[in-house]
Short mmCIF file of N, CA and C and ligand atoms in Angstrom, two decimals:
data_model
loop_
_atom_site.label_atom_id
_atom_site.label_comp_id
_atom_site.label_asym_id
_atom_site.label_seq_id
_atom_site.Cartn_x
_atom_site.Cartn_y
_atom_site.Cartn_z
N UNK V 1 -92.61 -73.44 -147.79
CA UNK V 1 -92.31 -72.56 -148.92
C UNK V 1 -92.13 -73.40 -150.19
N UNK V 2 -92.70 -72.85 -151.15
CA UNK V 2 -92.60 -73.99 -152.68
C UNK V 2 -91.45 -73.16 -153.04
N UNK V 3 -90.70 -74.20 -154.17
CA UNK V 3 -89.58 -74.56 -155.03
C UNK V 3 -89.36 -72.83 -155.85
N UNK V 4 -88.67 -72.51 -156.10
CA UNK V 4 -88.55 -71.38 -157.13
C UNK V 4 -87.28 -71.83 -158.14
N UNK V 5 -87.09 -71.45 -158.95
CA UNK V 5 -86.29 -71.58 -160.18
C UNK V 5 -85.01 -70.80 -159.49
N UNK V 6 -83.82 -71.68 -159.88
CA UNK V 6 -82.42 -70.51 -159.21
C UNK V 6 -82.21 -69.88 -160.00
N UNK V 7 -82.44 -68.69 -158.92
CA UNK V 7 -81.75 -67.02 -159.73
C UNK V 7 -80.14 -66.78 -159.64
N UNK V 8 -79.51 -67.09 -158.43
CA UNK V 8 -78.60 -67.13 -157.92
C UNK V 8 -77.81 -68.31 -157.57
N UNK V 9 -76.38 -68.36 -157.66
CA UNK V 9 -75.58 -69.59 -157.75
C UNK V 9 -74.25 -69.55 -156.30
N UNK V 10 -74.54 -69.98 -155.95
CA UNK V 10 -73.73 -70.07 -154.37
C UNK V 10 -72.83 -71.47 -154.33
N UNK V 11 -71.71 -71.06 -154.00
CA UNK V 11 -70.68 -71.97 -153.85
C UNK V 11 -70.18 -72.10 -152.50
N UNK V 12 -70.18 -73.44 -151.66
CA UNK V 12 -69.81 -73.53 -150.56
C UNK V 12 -68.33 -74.12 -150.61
N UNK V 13 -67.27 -73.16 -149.74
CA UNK V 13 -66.12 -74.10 -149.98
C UNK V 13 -65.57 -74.55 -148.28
N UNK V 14 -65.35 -75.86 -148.17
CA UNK V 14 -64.76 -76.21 -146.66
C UNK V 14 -63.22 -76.47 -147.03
N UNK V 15 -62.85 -75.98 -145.93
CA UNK V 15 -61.17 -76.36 -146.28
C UNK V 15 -60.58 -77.47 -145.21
N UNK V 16 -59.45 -77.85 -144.62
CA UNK V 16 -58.85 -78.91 -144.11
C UNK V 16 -59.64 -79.36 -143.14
N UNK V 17 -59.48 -80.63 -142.91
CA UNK V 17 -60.16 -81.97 -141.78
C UNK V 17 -61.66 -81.32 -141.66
N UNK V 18 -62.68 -80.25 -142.30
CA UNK V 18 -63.57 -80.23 -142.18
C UNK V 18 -64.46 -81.50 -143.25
N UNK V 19 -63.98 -82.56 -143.73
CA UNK V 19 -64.33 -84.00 -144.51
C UNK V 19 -64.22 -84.31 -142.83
N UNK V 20 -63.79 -84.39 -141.69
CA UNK V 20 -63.92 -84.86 -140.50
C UNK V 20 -65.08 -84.66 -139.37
N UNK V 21 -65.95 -83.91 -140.07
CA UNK V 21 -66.63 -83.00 -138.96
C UNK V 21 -67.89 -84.31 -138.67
N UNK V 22 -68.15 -84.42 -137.25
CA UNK V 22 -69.05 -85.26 -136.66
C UNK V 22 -68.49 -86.61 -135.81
N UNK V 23 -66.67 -86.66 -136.33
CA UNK V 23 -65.84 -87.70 -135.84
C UNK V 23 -64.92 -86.76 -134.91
N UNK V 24 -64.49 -85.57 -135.70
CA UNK V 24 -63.29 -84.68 -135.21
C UNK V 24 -63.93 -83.66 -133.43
N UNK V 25 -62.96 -84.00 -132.84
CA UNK V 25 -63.01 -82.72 -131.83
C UNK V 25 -64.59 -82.36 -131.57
N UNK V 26 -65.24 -83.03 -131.81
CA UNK V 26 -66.89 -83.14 -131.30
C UNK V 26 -67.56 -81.94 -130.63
N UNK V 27 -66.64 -82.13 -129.27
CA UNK V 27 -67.12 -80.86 -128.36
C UNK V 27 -66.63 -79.38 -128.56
N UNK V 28 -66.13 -79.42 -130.14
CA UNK V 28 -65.95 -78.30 -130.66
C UNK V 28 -66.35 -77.98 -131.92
N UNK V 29 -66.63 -79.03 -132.61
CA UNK V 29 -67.14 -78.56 -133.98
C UNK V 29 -68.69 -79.52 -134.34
N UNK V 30 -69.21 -80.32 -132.83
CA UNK V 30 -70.02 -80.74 -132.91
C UNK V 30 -70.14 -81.99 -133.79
N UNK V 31 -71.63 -82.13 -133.51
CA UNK V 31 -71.70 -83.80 -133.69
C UNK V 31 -71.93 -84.20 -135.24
N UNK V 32 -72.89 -83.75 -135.78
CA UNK V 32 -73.00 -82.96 -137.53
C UNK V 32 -72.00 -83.08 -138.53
N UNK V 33 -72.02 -84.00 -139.66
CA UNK V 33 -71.22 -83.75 -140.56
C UNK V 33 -71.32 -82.88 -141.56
N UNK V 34 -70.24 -83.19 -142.75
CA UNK V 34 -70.29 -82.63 -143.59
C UNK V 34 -71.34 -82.25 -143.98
N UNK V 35 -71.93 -83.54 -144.50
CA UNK V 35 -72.73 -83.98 -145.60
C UNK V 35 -74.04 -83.36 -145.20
N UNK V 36 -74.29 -83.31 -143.66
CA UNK V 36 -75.98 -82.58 -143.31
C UNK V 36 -75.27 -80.91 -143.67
N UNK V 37 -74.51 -80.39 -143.13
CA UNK V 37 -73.88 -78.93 -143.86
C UNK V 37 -74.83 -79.08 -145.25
N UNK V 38 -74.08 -79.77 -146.41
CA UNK V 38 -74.05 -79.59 -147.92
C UNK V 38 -75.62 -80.00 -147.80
N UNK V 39 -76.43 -80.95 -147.53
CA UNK V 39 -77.52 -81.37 -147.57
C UNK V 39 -78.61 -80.27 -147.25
N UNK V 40 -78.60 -79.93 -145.94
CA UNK V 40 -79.18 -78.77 -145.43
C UNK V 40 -78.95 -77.26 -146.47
N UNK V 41 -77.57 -76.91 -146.70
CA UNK V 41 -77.77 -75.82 -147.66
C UNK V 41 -78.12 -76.11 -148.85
N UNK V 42 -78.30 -76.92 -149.60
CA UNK V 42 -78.91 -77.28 -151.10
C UNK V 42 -80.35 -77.11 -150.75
N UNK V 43 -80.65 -77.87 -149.47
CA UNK V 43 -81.94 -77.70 -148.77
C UNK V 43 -82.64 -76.25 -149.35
N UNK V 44 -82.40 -75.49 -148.13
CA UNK V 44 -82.62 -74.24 -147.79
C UNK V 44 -82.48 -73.71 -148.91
N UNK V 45 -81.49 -73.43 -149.94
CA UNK V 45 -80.93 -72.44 -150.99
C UNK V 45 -81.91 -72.68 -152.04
N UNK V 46 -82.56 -74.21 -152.47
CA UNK V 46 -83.46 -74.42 -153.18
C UNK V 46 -84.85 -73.41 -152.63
N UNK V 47 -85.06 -74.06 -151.36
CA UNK V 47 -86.56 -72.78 -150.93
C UNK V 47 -86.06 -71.15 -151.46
N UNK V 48 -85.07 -70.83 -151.32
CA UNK V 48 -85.02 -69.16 -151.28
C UNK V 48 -84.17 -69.29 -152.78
N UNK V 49 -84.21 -69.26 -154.03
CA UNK V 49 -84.18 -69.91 -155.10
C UNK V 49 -82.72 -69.59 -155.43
N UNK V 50 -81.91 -70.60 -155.21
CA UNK V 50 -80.83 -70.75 -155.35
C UNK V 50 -79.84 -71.75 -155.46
N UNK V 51 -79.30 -72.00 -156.44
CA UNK V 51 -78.41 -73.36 -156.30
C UNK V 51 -76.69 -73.56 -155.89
N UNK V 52 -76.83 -74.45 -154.81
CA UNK V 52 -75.56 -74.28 -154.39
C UNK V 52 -74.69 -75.36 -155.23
N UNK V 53 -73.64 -75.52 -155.13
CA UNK V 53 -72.59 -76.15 -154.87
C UNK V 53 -71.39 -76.43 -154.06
N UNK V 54 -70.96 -77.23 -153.76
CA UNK V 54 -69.81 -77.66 -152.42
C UNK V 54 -68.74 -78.29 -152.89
N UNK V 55 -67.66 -77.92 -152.19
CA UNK V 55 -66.21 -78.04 -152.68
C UNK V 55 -65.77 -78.89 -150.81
N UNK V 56 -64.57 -79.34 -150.74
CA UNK V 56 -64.33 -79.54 -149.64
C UNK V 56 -62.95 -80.54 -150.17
N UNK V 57 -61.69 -79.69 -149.71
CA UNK V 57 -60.46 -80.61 -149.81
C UNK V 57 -59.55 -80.02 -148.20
N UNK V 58 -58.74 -80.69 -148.70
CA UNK V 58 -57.51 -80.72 -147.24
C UNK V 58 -56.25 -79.73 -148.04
N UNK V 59 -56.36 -79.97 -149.63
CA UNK V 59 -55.07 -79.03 -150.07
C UNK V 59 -55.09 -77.53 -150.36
N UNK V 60 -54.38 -76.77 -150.03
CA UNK V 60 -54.93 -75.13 -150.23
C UNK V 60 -54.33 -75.20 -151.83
N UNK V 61 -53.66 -75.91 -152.64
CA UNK V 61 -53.59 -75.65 -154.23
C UNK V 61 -54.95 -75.72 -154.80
N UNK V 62 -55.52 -77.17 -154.21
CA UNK V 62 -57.36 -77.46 -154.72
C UNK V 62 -58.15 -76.07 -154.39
N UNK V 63 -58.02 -75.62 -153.03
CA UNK V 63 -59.29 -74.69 -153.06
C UNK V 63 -58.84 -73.59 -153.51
N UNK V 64 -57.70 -73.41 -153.80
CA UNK V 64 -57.73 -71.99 -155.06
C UNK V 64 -58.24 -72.20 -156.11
N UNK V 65 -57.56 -73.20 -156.59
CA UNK V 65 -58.10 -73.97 -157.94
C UNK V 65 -59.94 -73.80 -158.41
N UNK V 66 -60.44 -74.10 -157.18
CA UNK V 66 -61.59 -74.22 -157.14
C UNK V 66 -62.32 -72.98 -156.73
N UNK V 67 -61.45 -72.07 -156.29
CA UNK V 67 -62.13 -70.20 -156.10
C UNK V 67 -61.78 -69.74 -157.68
N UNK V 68 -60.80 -69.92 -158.08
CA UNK V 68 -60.90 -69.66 -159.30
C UNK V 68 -61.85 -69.42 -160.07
N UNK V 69 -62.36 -70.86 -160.46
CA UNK V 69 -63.65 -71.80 -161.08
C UNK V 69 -64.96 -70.80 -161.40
N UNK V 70 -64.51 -70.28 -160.18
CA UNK V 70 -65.77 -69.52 -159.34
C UNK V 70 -66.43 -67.92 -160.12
N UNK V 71 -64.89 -67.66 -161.33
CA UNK V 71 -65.01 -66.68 -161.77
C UNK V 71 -66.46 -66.45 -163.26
N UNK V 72 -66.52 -65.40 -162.29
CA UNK V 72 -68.08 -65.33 -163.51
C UNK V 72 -69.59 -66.38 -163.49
N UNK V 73 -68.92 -67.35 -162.73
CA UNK V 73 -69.37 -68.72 -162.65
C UNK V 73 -71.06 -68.19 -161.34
N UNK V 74 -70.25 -67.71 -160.37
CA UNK V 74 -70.86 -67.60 -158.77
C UNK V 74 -71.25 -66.35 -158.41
N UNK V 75 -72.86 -66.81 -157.36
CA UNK V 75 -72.85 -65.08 -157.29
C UNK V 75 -72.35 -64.79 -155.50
N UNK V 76 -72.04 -65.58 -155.06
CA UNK V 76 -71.79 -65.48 -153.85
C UNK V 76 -70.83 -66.72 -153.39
N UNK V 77 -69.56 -66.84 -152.75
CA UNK V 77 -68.90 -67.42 -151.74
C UNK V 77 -69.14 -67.06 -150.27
N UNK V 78 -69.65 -68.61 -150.02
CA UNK V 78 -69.25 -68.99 -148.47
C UNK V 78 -68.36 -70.09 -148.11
N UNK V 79 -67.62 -69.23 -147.02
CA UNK V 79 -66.21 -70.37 -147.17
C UNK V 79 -65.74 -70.57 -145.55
N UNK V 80 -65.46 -71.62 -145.41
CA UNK V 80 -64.82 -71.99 -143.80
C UNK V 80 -63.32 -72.25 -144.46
N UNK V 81 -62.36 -71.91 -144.35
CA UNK V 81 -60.73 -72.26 -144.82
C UNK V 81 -60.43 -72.56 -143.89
N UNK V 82 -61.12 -72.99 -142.96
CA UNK V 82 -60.41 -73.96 -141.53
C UNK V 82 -58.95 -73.52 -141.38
N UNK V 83 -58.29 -74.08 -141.23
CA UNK V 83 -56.91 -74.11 -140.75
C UNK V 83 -56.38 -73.09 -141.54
N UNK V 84 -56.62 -72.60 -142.63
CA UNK V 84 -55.56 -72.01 -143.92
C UNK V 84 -56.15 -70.58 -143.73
N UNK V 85 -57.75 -70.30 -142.92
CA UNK V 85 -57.91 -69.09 -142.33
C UNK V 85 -56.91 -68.14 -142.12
N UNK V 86 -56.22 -68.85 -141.14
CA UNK V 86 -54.96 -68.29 -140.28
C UNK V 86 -53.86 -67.99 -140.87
N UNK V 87 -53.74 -68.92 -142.17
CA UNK V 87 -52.07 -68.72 -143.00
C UNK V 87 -52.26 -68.52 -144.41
N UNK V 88 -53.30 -68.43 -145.05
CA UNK V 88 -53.41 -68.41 -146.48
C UNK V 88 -53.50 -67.08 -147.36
N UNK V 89 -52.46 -66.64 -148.10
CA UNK V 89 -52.34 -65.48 -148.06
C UNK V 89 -53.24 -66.04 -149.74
N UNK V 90 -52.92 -66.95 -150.44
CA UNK V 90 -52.71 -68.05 -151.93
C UNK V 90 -54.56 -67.80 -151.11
N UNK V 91 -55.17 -67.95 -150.54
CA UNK V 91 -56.96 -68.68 -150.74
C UNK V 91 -57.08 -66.81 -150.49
N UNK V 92 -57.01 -66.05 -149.73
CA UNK V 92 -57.37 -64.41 -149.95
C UNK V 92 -57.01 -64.12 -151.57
N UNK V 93 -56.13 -64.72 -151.72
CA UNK V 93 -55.62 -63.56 -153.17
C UNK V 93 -56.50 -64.37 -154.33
N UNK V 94 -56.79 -65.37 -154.41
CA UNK V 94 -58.07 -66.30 -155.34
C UNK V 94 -59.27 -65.59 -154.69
N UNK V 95 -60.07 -65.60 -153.84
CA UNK V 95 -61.14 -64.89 -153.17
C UNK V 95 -61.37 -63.11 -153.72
N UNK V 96 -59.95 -62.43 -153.74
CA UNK V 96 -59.75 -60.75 -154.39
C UNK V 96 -59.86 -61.20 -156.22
N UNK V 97 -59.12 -62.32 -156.27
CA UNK V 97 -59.05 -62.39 -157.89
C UNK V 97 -60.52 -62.69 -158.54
N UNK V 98 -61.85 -63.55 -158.17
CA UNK V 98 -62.46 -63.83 -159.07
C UNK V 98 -63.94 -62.63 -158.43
N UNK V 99 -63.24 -61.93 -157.36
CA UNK V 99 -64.64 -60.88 -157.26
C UNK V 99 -66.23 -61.08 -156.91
N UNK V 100 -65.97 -62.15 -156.29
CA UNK V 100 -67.62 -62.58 -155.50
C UNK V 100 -67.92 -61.78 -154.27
N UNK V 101 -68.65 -61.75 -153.84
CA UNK V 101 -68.82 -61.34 -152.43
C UNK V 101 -69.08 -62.68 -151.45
N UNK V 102 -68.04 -62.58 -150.38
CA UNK V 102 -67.67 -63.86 -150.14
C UNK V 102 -68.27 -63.50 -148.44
N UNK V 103 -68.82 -64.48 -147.47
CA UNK V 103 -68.83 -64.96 -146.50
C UNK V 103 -68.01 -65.89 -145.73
N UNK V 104 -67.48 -65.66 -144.98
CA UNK V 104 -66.56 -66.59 -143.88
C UNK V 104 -67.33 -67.32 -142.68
N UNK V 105 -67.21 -68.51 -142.89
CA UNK V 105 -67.59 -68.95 -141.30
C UNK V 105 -66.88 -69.69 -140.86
N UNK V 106 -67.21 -69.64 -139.61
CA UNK V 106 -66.56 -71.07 -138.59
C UNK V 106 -67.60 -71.35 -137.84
N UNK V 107 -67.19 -72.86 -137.38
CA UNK V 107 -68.46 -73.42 -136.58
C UNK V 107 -67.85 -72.97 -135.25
N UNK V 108 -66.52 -72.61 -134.65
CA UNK V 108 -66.29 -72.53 -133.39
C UNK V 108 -66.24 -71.04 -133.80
N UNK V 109 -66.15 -70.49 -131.93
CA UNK V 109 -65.64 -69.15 -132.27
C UNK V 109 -64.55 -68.86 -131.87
N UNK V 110 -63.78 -69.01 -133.03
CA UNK V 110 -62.17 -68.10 -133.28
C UNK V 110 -61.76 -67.14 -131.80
N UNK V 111 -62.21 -66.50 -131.56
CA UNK V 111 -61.59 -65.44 -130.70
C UNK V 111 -61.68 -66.35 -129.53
N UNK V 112 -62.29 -67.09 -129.33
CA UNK V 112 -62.56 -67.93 -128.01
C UNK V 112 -61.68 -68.80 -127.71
N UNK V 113 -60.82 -69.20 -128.50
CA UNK V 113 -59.65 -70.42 -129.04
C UNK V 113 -58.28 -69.43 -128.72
N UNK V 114 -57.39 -70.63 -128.90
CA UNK V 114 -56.00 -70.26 -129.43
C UNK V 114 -56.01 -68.64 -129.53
N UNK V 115 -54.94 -67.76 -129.17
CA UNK V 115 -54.71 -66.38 -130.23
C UNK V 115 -54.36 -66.92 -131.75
N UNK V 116 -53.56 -67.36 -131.65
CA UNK V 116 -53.53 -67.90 -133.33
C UNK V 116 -54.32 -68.18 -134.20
N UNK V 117 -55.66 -68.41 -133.65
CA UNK V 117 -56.57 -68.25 -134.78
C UNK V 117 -57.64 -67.17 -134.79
N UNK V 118 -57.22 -66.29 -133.93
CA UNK V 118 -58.08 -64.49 -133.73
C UNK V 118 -57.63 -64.06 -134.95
N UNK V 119 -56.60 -64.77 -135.57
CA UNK V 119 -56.37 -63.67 -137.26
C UNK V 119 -56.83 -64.53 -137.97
N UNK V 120 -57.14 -63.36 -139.40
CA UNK V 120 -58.01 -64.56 -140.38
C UNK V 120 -57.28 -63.61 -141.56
N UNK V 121 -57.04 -64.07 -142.40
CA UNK V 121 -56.57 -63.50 -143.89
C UNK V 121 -57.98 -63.39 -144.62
N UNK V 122 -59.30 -63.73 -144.23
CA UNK V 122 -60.42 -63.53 -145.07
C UNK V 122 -61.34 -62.60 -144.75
N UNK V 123 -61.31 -62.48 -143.27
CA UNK V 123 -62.60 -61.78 -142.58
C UNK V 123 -62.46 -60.00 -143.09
N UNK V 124 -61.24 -59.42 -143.91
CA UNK V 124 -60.96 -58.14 -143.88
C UNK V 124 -61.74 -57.54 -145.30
N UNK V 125 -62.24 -59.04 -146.00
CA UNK V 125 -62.31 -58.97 -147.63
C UNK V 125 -63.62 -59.47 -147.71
N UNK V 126 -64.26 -60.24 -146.43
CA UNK V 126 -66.07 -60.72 -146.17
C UNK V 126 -66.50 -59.48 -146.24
N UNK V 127 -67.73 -59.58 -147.06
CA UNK V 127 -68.98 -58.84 -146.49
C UNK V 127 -69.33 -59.24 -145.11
N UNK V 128 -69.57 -60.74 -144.57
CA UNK V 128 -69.88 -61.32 -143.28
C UNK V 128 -68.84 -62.11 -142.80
N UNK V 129 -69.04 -62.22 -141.67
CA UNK V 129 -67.91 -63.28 -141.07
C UNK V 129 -69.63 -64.15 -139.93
N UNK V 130 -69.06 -65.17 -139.37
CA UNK V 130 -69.81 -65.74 -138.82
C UNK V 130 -69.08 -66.91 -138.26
N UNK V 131 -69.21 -67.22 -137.13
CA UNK V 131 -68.49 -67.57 -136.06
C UNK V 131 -68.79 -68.08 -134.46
N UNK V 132 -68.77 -69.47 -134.73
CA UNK V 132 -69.58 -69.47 -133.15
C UNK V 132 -70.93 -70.09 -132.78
N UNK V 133 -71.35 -70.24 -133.60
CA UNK V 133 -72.76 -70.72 -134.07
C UNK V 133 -73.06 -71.67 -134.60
N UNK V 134 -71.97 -73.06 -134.79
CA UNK V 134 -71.72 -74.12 -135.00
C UNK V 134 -72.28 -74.26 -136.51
N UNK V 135 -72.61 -75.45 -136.84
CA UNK V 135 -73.09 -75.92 -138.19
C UNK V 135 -73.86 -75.04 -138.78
N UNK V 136 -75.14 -75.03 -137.94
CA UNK V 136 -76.05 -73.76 -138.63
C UNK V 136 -75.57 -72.53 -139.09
N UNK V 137 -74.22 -72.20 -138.69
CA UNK V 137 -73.96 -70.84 -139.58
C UNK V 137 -73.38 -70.80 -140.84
N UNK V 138 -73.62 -71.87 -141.93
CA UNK V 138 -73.46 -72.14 -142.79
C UNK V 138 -75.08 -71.32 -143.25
N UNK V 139 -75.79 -72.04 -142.42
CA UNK V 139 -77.53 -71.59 -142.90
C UNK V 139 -77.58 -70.17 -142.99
N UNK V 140 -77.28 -70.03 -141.74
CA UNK V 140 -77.14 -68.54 -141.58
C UNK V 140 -76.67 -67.64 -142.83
N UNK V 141 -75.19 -67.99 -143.01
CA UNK V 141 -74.68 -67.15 -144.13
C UNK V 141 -75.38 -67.14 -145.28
N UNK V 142 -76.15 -68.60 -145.58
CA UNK V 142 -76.64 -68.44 -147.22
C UNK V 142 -77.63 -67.76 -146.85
N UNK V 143 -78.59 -67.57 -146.02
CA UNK V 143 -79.98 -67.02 -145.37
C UNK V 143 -79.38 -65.46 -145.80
N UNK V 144 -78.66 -64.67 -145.19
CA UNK V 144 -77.65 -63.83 -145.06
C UNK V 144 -77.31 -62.54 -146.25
N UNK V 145 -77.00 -63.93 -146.83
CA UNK V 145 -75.99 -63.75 -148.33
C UNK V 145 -77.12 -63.86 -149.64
N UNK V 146 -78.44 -64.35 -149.67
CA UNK V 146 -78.94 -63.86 -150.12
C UNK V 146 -79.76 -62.72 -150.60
N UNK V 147 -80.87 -62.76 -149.23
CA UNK V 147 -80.84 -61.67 -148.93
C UNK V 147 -80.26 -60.40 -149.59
N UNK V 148 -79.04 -60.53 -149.42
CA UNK V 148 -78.25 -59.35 -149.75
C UNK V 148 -78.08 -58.88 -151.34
N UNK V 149 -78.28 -60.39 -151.79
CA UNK V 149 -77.81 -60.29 -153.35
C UNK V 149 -79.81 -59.84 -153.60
N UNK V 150 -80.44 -60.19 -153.25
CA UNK V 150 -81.73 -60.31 -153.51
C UNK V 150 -81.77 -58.25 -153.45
N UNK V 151 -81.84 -57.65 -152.25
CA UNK V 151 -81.11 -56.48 -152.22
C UNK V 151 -80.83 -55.51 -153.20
N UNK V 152 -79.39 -56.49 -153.65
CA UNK V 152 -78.58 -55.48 -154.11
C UNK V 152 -79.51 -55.13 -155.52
N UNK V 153 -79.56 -56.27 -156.09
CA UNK V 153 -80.94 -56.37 -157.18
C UNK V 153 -81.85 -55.78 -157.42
N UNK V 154 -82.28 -55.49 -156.15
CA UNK V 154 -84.09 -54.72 -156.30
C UNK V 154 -83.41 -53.27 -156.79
N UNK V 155 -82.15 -52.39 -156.01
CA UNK V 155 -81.85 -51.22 -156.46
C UNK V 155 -81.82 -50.66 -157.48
C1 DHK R 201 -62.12 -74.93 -138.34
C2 DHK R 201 -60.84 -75.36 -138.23
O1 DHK R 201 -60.47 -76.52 -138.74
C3 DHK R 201 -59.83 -74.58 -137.51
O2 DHK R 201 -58.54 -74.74 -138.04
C4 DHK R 201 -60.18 -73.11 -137.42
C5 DHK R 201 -62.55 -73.59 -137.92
C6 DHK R 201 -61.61 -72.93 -136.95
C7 DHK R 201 -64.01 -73.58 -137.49
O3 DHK R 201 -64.33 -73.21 -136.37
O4 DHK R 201 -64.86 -73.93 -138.31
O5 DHK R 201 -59.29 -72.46 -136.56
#
């Protein structure tokens, strides 16, 4: 597929020890780092004409900070809040405040784990959730999430 000009602006945000992924817990979040994540979706988002950007901290003050940012700015959030999934009431209420239509993923699947992480403070406020499907459902979601905006557009 050749290059198209970005119509659309997509922001990827990872939240805690996902800067770990390919060292961390392996046989759960796989072998794959970050960086092929961010690499691969700039990838892909360029073919289906779109430019991403990637965020990735350990502090939940930064990734509000940085949903913020997002206002007016983005036409779509996809976001893994790793750990802060479960407790972040501060990353939902930045996510309601700047009005994107946001995607959730995880590379494991949540319900399969812990009960403690079957709740999510984000999945109630996604258009998508995605889960389970390791690295590639990053692909997935922007694949997904365009689409949709592409969509909503033609109407
Ligand atoms: C990543 C984490 O770091 C965990 O805290 C979540 C999520 C699950 C994931 O599967 O991507 O519970």
């Amino acid at each position: 597929m050749t290059e198209q000009a970005a119509r659309w602006r997509v922001l990827i945000v990872n939240g805690p020890n996902l800067n770990l992924l390919g060292r961390r817990e392996t046989g759960i979040y796989g072998q794959r780092g970050l960086e092929w994540i961010e690499s691969s979706c700039r990838e892909r988002a360029a073919m289906l004409g779109a430019e991403v950007a990637c965020f990735q901290s350990n502090h939940e003050g930064e990734l509000v900070e940085r949903i913020q940012q997002a206002m007016g700015q983005t036409d779509l959030i996809i976001i893994n809040p790793a750990a802060y999934t479960h407790t972040s009431v501060a990353i939902r209420d930045a996510l309601l405040a700047v009005g994107v239509p946001v995607i959730e993923v995880h590379i494991s699947n949540i319900h399969k784990r812990e009960p403690f992480r079957r709740h999510s403070y984000v999945s109630d406020i996604a258009e998508g959730v995605i889960a389970g499907l390791g690295v590639e459902g990053y692909l997935l979601a922007l694949e997904g999430g365009i689409r949709r905006l592409d969509a909503a557009e033609r109407q």
